[in-house]
Coordinates of C-alpha atoms in Angstrom, one line a residue:
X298 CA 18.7 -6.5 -76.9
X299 CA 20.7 -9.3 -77.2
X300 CA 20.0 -12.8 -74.5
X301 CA 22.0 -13.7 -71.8
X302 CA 23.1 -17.0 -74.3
X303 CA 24.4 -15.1 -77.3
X304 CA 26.4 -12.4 -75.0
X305 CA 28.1 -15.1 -73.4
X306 CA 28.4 -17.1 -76.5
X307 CA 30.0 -13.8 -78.0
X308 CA 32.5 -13.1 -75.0
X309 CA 33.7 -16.6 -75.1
X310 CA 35.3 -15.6 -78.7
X311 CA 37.1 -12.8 -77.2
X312 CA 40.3 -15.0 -76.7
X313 CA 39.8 -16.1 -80.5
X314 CA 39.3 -12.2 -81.5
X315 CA 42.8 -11.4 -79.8
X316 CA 44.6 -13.9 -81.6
X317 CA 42.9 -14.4 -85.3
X318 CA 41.2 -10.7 -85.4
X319 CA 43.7 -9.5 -88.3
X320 CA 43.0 -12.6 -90.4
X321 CA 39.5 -11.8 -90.1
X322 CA 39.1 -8.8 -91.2
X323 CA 41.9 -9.2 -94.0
X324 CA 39.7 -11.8 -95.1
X325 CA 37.0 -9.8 -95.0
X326 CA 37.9 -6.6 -97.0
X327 CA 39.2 -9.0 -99.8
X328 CA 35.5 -10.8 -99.7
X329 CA 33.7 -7.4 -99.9
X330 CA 36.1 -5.9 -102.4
X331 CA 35.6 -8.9 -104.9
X332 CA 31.4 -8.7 -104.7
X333 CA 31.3 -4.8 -104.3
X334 CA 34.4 -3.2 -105.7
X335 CA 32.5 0.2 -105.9
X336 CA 33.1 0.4 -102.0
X337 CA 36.8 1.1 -103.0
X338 CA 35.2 4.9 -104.4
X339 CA 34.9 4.8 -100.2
X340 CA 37.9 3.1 -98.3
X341 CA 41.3 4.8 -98.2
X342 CA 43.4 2.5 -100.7
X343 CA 46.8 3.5 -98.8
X344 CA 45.5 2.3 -95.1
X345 CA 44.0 -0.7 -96.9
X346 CA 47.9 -1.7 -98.8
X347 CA 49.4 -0.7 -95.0
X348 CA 47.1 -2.6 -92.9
X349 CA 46.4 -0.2 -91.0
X350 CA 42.6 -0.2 -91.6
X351 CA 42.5 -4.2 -91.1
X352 CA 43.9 -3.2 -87.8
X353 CA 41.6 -0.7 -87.2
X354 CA 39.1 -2.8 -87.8
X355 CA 39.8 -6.2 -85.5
X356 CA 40.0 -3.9 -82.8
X357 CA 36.7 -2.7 -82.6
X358 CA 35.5 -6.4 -83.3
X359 CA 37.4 -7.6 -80.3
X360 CA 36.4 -4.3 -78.7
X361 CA 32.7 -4.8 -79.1
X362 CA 33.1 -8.8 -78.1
X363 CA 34.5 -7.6 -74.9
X364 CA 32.0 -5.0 -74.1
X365 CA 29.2 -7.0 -75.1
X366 CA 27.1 -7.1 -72.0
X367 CA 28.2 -3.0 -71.8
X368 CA 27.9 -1.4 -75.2
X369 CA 27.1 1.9 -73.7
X370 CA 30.9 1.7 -72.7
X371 CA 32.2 1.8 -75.9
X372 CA 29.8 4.9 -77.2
X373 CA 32.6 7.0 -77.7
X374 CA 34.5 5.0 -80.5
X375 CA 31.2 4.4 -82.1
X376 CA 31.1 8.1 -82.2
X377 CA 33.9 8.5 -83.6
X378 CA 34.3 6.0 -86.5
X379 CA 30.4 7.6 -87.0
X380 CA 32.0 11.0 -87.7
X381 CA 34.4 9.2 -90.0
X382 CA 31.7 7.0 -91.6
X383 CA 29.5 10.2 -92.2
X384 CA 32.3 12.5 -93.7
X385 CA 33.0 9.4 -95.9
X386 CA 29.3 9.0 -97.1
X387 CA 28.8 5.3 -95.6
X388 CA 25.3 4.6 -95.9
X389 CA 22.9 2.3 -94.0
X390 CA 22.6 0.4 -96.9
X391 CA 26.4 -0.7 -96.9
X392 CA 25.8 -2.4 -93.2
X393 CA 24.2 -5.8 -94.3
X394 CA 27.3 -6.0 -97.4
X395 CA 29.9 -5.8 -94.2
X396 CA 27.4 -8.1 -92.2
X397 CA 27.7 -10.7 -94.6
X398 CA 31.1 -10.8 -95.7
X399 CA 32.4 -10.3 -91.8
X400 CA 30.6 -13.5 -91.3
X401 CA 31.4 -15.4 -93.7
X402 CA 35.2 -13.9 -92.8
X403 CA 34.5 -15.2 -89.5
X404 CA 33.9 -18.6 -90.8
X405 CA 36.5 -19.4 -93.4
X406 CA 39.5 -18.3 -90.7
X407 CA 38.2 -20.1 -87.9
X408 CA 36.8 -23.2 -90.0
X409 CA 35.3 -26.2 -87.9
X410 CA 35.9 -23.7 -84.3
X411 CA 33.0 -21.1 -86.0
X412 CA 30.4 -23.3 -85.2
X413 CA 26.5 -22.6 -86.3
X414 CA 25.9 -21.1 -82.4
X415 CA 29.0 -18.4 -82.9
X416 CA 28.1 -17.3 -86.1
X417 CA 24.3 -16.9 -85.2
X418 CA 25.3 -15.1 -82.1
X419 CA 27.5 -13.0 -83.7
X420 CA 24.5 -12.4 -86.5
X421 CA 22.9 -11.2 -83.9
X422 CA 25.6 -9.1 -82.2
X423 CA 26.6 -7.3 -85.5
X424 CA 22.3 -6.1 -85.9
X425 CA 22.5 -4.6 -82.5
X426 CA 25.8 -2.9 -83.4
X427 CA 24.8 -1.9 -86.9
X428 CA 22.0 -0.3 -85.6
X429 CA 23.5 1.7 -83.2
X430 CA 26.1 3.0 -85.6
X431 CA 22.9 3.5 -88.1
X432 CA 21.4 5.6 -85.9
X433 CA 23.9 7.8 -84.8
X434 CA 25.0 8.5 -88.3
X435 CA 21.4 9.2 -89.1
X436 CA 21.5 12.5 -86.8
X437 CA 24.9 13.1 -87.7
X438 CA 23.9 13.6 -91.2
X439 CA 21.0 15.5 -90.4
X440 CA 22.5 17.8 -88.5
X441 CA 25.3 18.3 -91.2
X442 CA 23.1 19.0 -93.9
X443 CA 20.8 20.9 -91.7
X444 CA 23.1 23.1 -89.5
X445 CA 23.5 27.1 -91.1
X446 CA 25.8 26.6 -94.1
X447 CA 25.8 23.0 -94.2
X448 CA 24.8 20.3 -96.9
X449 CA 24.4 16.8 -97.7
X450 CA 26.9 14.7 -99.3
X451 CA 30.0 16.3 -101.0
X452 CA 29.7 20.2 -102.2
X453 CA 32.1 22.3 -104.8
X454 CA 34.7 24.5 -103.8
X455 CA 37.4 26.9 -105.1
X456 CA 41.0 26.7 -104.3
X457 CA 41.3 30.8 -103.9
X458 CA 44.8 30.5 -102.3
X459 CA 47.6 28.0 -102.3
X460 CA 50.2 28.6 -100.3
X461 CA 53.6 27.0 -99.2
X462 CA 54.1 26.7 -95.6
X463 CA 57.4 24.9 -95.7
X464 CA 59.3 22.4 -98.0
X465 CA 56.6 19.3 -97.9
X466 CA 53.2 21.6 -96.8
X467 CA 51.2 23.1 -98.8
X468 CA 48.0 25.3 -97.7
X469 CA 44.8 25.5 -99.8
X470 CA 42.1 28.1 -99.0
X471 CA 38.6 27.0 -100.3
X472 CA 35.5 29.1 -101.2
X473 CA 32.5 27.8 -101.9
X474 CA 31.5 27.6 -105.4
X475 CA 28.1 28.4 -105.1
X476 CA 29.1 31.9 -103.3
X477 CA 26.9 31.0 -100.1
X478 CA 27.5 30.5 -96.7
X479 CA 29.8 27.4 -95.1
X480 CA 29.2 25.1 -92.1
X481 CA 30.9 26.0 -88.7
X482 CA 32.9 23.7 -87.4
X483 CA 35.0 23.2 -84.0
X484 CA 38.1 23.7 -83.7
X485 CA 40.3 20.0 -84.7
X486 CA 37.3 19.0 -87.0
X487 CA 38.3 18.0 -90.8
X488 CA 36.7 17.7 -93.6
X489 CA 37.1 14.9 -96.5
X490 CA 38.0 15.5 -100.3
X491 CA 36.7 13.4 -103.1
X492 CA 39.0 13.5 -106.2
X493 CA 39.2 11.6 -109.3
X494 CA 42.5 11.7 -110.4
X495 CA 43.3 10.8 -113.8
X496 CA 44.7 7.7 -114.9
X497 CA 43.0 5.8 -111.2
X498 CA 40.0 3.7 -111.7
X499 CA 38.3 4.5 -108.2
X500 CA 37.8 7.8 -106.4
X501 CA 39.9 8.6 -103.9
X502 CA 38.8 10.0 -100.6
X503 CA 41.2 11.8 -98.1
X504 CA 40.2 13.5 -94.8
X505 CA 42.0 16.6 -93.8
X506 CA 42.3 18.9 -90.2
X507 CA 40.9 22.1 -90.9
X508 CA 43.7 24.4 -90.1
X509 CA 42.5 28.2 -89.3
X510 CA 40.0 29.4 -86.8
X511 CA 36.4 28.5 -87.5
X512 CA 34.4 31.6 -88.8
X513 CA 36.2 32.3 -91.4
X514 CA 34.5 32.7 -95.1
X515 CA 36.8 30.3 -96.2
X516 CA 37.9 26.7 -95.2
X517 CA 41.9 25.6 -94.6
X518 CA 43.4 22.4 -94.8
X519 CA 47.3 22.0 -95.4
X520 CA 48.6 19.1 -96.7
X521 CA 51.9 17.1 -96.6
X522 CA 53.2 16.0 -99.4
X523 CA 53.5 12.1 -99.1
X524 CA 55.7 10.6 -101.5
X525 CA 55.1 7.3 -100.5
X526 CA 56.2 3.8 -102.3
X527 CA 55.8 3.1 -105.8
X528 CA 53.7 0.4 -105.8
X529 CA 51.4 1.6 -102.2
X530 CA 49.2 4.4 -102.8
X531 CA 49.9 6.4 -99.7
X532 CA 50.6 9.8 -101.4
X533 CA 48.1 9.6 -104.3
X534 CA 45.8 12.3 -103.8
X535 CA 48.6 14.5 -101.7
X536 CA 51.1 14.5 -104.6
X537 CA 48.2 15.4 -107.0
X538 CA 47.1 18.3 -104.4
X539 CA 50.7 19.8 -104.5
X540 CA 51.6 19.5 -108.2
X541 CA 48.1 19.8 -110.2
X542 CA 46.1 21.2 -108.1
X543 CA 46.1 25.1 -108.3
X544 CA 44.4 28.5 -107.7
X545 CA 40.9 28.7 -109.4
X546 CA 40.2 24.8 -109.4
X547 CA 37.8 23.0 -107.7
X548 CA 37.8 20.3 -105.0
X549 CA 34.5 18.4 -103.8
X550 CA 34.1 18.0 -99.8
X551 CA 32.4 17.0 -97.3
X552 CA 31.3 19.2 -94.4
X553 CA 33.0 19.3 -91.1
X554 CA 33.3 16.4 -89.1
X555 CA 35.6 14.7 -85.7
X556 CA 35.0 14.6 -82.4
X557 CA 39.0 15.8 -81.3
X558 CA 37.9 18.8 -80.4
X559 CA 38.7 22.0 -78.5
X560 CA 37.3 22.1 -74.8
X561 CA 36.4 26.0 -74.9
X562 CA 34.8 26.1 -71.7
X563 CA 37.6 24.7 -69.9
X564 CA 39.6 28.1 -68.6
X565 CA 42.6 25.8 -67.1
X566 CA 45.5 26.1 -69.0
X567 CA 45.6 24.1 -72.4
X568 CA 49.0 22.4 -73.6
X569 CA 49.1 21.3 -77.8
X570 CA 51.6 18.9 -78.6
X571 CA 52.3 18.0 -82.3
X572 CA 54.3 16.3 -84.3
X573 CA 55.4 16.9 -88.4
X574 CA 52.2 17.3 -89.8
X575 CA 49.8 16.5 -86.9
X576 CA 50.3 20.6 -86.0
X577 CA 47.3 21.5 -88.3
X578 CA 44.5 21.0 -85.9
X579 CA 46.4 22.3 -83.3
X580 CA 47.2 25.6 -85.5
X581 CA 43.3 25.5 -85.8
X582 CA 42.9 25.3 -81.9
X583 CA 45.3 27.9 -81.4
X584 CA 44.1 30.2 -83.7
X585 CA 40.5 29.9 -82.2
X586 CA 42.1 30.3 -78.5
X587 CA 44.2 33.6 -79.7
X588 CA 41.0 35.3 -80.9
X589 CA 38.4 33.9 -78.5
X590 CA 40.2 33.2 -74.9
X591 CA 43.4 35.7 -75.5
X592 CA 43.9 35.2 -71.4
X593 CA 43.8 31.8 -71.6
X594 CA 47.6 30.1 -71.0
X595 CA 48.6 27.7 -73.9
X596 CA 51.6 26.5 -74.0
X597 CA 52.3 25.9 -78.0
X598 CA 55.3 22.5 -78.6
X599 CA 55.9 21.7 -81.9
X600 CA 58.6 18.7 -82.7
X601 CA 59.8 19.0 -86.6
X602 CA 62.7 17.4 -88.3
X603 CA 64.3 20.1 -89.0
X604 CA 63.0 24.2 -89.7
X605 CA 62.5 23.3 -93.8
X606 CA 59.8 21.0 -92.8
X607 CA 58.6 23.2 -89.9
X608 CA 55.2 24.9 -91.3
X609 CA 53.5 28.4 -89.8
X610 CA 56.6 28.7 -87.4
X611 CA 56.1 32.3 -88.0
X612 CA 52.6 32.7 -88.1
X613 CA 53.0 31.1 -84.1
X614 CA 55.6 33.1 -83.4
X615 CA 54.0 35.8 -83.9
X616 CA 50.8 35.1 -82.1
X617 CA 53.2 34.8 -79.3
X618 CA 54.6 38.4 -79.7
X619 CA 50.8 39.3 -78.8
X620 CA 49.6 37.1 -76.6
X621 CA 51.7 37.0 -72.9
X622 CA 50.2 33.8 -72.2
X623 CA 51.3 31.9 -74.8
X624 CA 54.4 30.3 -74.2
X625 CA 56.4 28.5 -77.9
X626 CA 59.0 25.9 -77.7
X627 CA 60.5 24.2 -81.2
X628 CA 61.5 20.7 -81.1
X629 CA 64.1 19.8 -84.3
X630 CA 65.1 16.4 -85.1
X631 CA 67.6 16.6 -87.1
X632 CA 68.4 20.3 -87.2
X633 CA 70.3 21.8 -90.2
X634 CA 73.4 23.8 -89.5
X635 CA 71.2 26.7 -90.5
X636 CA 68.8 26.2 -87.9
X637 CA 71.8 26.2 -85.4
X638 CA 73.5 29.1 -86.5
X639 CA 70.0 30.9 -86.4
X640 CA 68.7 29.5 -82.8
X641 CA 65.8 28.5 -84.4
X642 CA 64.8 25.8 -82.0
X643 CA 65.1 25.6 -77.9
X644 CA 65.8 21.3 -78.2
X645 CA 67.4 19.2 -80.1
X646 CA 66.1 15.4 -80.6
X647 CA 63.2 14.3 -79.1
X648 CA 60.3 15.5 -76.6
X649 CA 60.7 13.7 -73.4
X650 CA 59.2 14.0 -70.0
X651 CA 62.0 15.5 -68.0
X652 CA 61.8 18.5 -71.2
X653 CA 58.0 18.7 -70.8
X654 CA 58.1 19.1 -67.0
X655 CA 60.7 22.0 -67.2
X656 CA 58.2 23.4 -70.0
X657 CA 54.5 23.2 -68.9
X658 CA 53.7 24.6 -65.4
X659 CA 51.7 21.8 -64.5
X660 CA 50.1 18.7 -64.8
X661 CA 46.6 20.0 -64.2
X662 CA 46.3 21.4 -67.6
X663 CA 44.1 19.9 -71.2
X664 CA 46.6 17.9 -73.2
X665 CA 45.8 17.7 -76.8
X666 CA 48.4 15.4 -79.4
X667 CA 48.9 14.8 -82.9
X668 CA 51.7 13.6 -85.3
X669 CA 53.2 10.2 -86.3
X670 CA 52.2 7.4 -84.0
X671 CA 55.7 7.1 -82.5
X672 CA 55.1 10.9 -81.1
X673 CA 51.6 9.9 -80.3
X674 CA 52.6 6.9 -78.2
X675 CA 55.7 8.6 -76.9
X676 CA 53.6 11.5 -75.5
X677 CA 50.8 9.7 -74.0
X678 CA 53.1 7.7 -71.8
X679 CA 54.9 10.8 -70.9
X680 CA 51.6 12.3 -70.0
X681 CA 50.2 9.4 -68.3
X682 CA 53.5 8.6 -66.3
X683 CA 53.4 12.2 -65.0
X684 CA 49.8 11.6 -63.6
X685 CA 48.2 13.5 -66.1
X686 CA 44.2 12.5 -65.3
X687 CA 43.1 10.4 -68.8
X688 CA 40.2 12.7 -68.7
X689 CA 42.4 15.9 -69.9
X690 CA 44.7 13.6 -72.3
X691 CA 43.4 14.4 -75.9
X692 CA 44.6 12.9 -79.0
X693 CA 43.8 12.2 -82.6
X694 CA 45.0 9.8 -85.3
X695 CA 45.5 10.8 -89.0
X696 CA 43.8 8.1 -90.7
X697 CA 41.9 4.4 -88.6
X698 CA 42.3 4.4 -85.1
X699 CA 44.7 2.4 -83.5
X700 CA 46.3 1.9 -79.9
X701 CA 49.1 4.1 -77.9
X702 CA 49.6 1.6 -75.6

């Protein structure tokens, strides 16, 4: 537990946080990196080059500064990055490495302002936090390598299928190699894949939605090609899936992991809202729905640039043949003149309120997003300026957190 001093030692840096929390943690991946480089077999080299994780990152500091004196109120994103932290393999013996590099982070931004008292309360702050993230990561993994099917640390599996879903998406079925049986998972998990590509001097570690009903004998992820920049990694591992990667080879992962989930014993109507790529997880809620809760009403939106790029459109549509409560709706971009000649969407341009309204039957109803953060921001303030109850607003982001507001 941490003294009345050091919490309010710890909240008076809040303001400092807001403003200098980037520098910070830039600073402090740069520290760790240069005295442990084999942490970059761990960390996502592309969020790293975009920022994004440096981001991620100074908002849980300033996060966990302001909830000090309530840490029980910030459980759920320690939850969260835990699932990440355990499908990436971060250990508890990693924990005093980001200790002492966040503090000495700490110290070279601020200078003269990170006095002795600061940097001894925060010591103190980041144990307390360290352990709690410890020790939910401890059950995690116990429960993922003792669950039926499950294992510890990455496993080998088969590509038995590859399959093109559309011009940039690419499905991979996966088998186990060792021919026994596979965790379960919920519905919007994903799992991470370890590769060592040739030519790169780290692993690379990517974490992808699980895309197809759980209870299957195999697992499903598919996978956008990102082409990315030619000196920023972003793409790496998904060009190498598309063009090297084929039937009969094996990938290494991780087992199931992610806490945007399904609600299965919620019988209201459920809405999935997804954007380019962000439909996988929703494919794998709806495909779970369609065989477990037939009667349930979904309504199914799907926003693509244009129908080249628009994956599983007719595995959807025909779900929708069957099931009389699931209601489809295609959202194109930038349609192509054979999408309009074929009426293969029912909007053109962009989701908006007004469209959504006319769409769902009503706001009582479990929303669950994903896609491109401009989507992601664009449909959570549509949601919450209908009056949609935060409680039902469910959303996840493809790589470190960050914020829709």
């Amino acid at each position: 537990m941490l003294n009345n001093n050091t919490i309010a030692v710890i909240k008076s840096t809040v303001p400092v946080l807001e403003v200098h929390g980037t520098a910070i943690t830039k600073r402090f991946y740069e520290r760790m990196f240069k005295s442990h480089p084999e942490l970059l077999n761990i960390f996502n080299h592309a969020n790293q080059k975009q920022g994004r994780q440096q981001t991620a990152l100074a908002n849980a500091v300033y996060a966990a500064a302001a909830n000090i004196d309530k840490l029980e109120s910030i459980l759920p994103v320690v939850k969260q990055i835990a699932h990440k932290h355990r499908s990436l393999g971060v250990l508890p013996e990693h924990y005093p490495i980001v200790g002492e590099n966040l503090l000495a982070a700490i110290k070279e931004v601020l200078g003269s302002a990170a006095t002795e008292e600061i940097l001894e309360a925060w010591a103190d702050a980041y144990g307390v936090i360290a352990d709690a993230f410890i020790g939910v990561e401890a059950e995690m993994y116990k429960h993922s390598e003792e669950q039926a099917g499950g294992w510890a640390g990455y496993r080998a599996f088969i590509v038995e299928k590859k399959i093109k879903e559309s011009d940039v998406i690419t499905s991979f079925y996966l088998v186990p190699q060792d021919g026994k049986a596979i965790a379960g998972f919920e519905p919007g998990q994903y799992v991470s894949v370890k590769m060592d590509i040739p030519g790169e001097r780290n692993t690379h570690i990517r974490q992808y939605s699980l895309s197809d009903a759980p209870g299957k004998p195999y697992y499903r992820i598919s996978v956008k090609k990102e082409a990315g920049e030619p000196d920023c990694p972003a793409g790496k591992v998904s060009v190498y899936l598309h063009e090297q990667i084929n039937t009969g080879e094996t990938l290494w992962l991780s087992a199931p992991a992610g806490d945007f989930t399904l609600d299965q014993k919620d019988a209201r109507p459920v809405v999935l809202l997804s954007g380019g790529v962000g439909l996988t997880p929703m494919i794998s809620m709806l495909n779970t729905l369609a065989e477990t809760a037939p009667d349930r009403p979904v309504t199914f939106i799907h926003a693509a640039r244009n129908g080249k790029v628009h994956a599983m459109r007719e595995h959807v549509e025909q779900l929708a043949q069957k099931l009389p409560q699931l209601s489809v709706y295609w959202v194109y971009n930038l349609p192509t003149e054979e999408d309009a000649a074929s009426g293969a969407f029912h909007k053109e341009g962009y989701i908006d309120l007004e469209w959504l309204r006319s769409k769902v039957p009503a706001s009582d109803a479990s929303f669950y997003f994903c896609g491109p953060v401009p989507f992601m921001k664009a449909m959570n303030q549509a949601l919450k300026t209908w009056g949609v109850a935060e409680a039902d607003i469910h959303y996840e982001f493809f790589g470190p957190a960050g914020t829709l507001d």
